[in-house]
């Protein structure tokens, strides 16, 4: 018990120190790296959490291995598991979390340099984070294309097909269509590649709700300069966070930590007002 209370008191000092840094002149550009953990409180399961994660619950789809649901080669042979999952994850049913609203608040305070997200749920946009500050590194459900002729596929049609559990096909060449989510085996969007340099410009890197296991996204964390504080806000310790002297590791639920941080910054009322709007 004494171990956990000393960990608690270490955490309780780290958040005020972080707030002080964010308020200082040294911190003008904050870069974020987000993962599925930011959206679990919205009711969207992540991949890797034991018991609740999607990978732990995919047996019913009869996959050779859980990752196959997002493998382009497997999708060509059998798109049914992906479209079964797509129905559960399709945007529109979920409300952004406090952490999403906190990111909007960073933008309103002119501190958000770039928000890199692995999430495909579009909750950053729904929370009102400006479009030009979001890089959806793994794409999203926001648009769809034929996987062969690459012609766009109408979004309303996609929504109907997903809802009815039909498999959409291209109106021109009749090949399979899929939302522009980056599958394993596909290249990341040019927008991601072109914006990687933003990480080395950061005065602060906030890494939230990710297992940091999917590359090249995870390797963005190595691009922060040695003197730039990297702050991990996650349920568990991941990647090499904690190895650099300037790293800060805050373990727990991201919404709880963000609320504490907002209080320290004097932004709590603003945060709640923004969240109420979503
Ligand atoms: P992951 O590998 O499932 O890791 C999630 C991490 O978040 C784990 O370390 C958890 O401990 C942590 N976590 C879970 N809940 C919380 C919480 N409330 N507070 C803090 N930490 C929490 O997911 P990654 O994003 O790292 O993996 C990359 C994949 C997941 C990307 O390709 C995504 O497209 C994909 N994905 C996205 C969504 C979404 O869009 N919401 C959902 C599921 C998977």
Short mmCIF file of N, CA and C and ligand atoms in Angstrom, two decimals, residues 35-37 39-40 44-49 54 118-121 138 209-214 234-236 238 252-254, ligand 1:
data_model
loop_
_atom_site.label_atom_id
_atom_site.label_comp_id
_atom_site.label_asym_id
_atom_site.label_seq_id
_atom_site.Cartn_x
_atom_site.Cartn_y
_atom_site.Cartn_z
N UNK A 35 -4.26 7.02 -29.59
CA UNK A 35 -4.65 5.67 -29.96
C UNK A 35 -6.03 5.34 -29.43
N UNK A 36 -6.43 4.11 -29.61
CA UNK A 36 -7.80 3.68 -29.33
C UNK A 36 -8.22 3.93 -27.87
N UNK A 37 -7.26 4.01 -26.95
CA UNK A 37 -7.58 4.22 -25.53
C UNK A 37 -8.28 5.55 -25.28
N UNK A 39 -10.69 6.63 -26.98
CA UNK A 39 -12.12 6.47 -27.32
C UNK A 39 -12.82 5.36 -26.56
N UNK A 40 -12.10 4.65 -25.67
CA UNK A 40 -12.78 3.54 -24.98
C UNK A 40 -13.91 4.06 -24.09
N UNK A 44 -16.21 2.64 -27.53
CA UNK A 44 -15.58 1.95 -28.67
C UNK A 44 -14.44 1.09 -28.11
N UNK A 45 -14.50 -0.22 -28.28
CA UNK A 45 -13.41 -1.04 -27.72
C UNK A 45 -12.08 -0.77 -28.42
N UNK A 46 -10.98 -0.88 -27.68
CA UNK A 46 -9.66 -0.78 -28.33
C UNK A 46 -9.30 -2.15 -28.89
N UNK A 47 -8.09 -2.32 -29.39
CA UNK A 47 -7.67 -3.62 -29.92
C UNK A 47 -7.19 -4.54 -28.81
N UNK A 48 -6.28 -4.00 -27.98
CA UNK A 48 -5.44 -4.92 -27.21
C UNK A 48 -5.74 -5.02 -25.73
N UNK A 49 -6.69 -4.27 -25.19
CA UNK A 49 -6.99 -4.43 -23.76
C UNK A 49 -7.48 -5.86 -23.53
N UNK A 54 -11.03 -5.55 -28.90
CA UNK A 54 -11.62 -6.23 -30.07
C UNK A 54 -10.94 -7.56 -30.36
N UNK A 118 -4.30 7.49 -34.54
CA UNK A 118 -4.43 6.20 -35.21
C UNK A 118 -5.89 5.83 -35.31
N UNK A 119 -6.75 6.62 -34.65
CA UNK A 119 -8.15 6.23 -34.56
C UNK A 119 -8.89 6.50 -35.86
N UNK A 120 -9.87 5.63 -36.11
CA UNK A 120 -10.64 5.71 -37.36
C UNK A 120 -12.07 6.15 -37.07
N UNK A 121 -12.29 6.58 -35.84
CA UNK A 121 -13.67 6.86 -35.41
C UNK A 121 -14.12 8.30 -35.66
N UNK A 138 -4.23 6.45 -39.89
CA UNK A 138 -4.74 5.17 -40.40
C UNK A 138 -6.06 5.36 -41.13
N UNK A 209 -3.33 6.93 -24.79
CA UNK A 209 -4.19 5.79 -25.10
C UNK A 209 -3.74 4.92 -26.25
N UNK A 210 -2.47 4.62 -26.30
CA UNK A 210 -1.97 3.73 -27.36
C UNK A 210 -0.97 2.73 -26.82
N UNK A 211 -0.99 1.53 -27.41
CA UNK A 211 -0.02 0.51 -27.00
C UNK A 211 1.33 0.73 -27.70
N UNK A 212 1.39 1.71 -28.61
CA UNK A 212 2.61 2.03 -29.38
C UNK A 212 3.22 0.78 -30.02
N UNK A 213 2.37 -0.05 -30.60
CA UNK A 213 2.88 -1.28 -31.22
C UNK A 213 2.78 -1.26 -32.74
N UNK A 214 2.02 -0.29 -33.28
CA UNK A 214 1.84 -0.28 -34.74
C UNK A 214 2.79 0.75 -35.36
N UNK A 234 -1.60 6.80 -20.19
CA UNK A 234 -2.07 5.49 -20.64
C UNK A 234 -2.36 4.59 -19.44
N UNK A 235 -3.14 3.52 -19.70
CA UNK A 235 -3.41 2.57 -18.62
C UNK A 235 -2.14 1.82 -18.22
N UNK A 236 -1.29 1.56 -19.21
CA UNK A 236 -0.06 0.84 -18.88
C UNK A 236 1.14 1.48 -19.56
N UNK A 238 4.16 1.84 -21.96
CA UNK A 238 4.36 1.30 -23.31
C UNK A 238 5.57 1.93 -23.98
N UNK A 252 -3.11 5.66 -15.84
CA UNK A 252 -4.50 5.76 -15.39
C UNK A 252 -5.40 6.01 -16.59
N UNK A 253 -6.67 6.29 -16.31
CA UNK A 253 -7.61 6.57 -17.40
C UNK A 253 -7.36 7.98 -17.92
N UNK A 254 -7.30 8.11 -19.22
CA UNK A 254 -6.91 9.41 -19.78
C UNK A 254 -7.91 10.51 -19.40
P1 LIG B 1 -4.40 -0.71 -28.75
O1 LIG B 1 -3.24 -1.50 -29.24
O2 LIG B 1 -5.68 -1.42 -28.53
O3 LIG B 1 -3.93 0.01 -27.40
C1 LIG B 1 -4.80 0.80 -26.64
C2 LIG B 1 -4.03 1.31 -25.42
O4 LIG B 1 -4.87 2.24 -24.76
C3 LIG B 1 -3.63 0.22 -24.43
O5 LIG B 1 -2.31 0.43 -24.02
C4 LIG B 1 -4.62 0.43 -23.27
O6 LIG B 1 -4.07 0.11 -22.02
C5 LIG B 1 -4.86 1.92 -23.36
N1 LIG B 1 -6.17 2.35 -22.85
C6 LIG B 1 -7.39 1.77 -22.98
N2 LIG B 1 -8.34 2.50 -22.39
C7 LIG B 1 -7.71 3.59 -21.86
C8 LIG B 1 -8.14 4.74 -21.14
N3 LIG B 1 -9.43 4.93 -20.82
N4 LIG B 1 -7.22 5.63 -20.74
C9 LIG B 1 -5.91 5.48 -21.05
N5 LIG B 1 -5.44 4.42 -21.74
C10 LIG B 1 -6.33 3.50 -22.16
O7 LIG B 1 -4.71 0.52 -29.73
P2 LIG B 1 -3.69 1.42 -30.58
O8 LIG B 1 -4.45 2.61 -30.96
O9 LIG B 1 -2.39 1.57 -29.91
O10 LIG B 1 -3.46 0.48 -31.84
C11 LIG B 1 -3.45 0.96 -33.09
C12 LIG B 1 -4.65 0.54 -33.93
C13 LIG B 1 -5.93 0.48 -33.14
C14 LIG B 1 -4.93 1.55 -34.97
O11 LIG B 1 -4.63 1.03 -36.22
C15 LIG B 1 -6.42 1.90 -34.88
O12 LIG B 1 -6.99 2.05 -36.14
C16 LIG B 1 -7.02 0.81 -34.16
N6 LIG B 1 -8.31 1.00 -33.43
C17 LIG B 1 -8.95 2.19 -33.47
C18 LIG B 1 -10.14 2.37 -32.78
C19 LIG B 1 -10.85 3.69 -32.84
O13 LIG B 1 -10.82 4.36 -33.88
N7 LIG B 1 -11.48 4.13 -31.76
C20 LIG B 1 -10.67 1.31 -32.03
C21 LIG B 1 -9.98 0.09 -32.01
C22 LIG B 1 -8.79 -0.04 -32.71
#
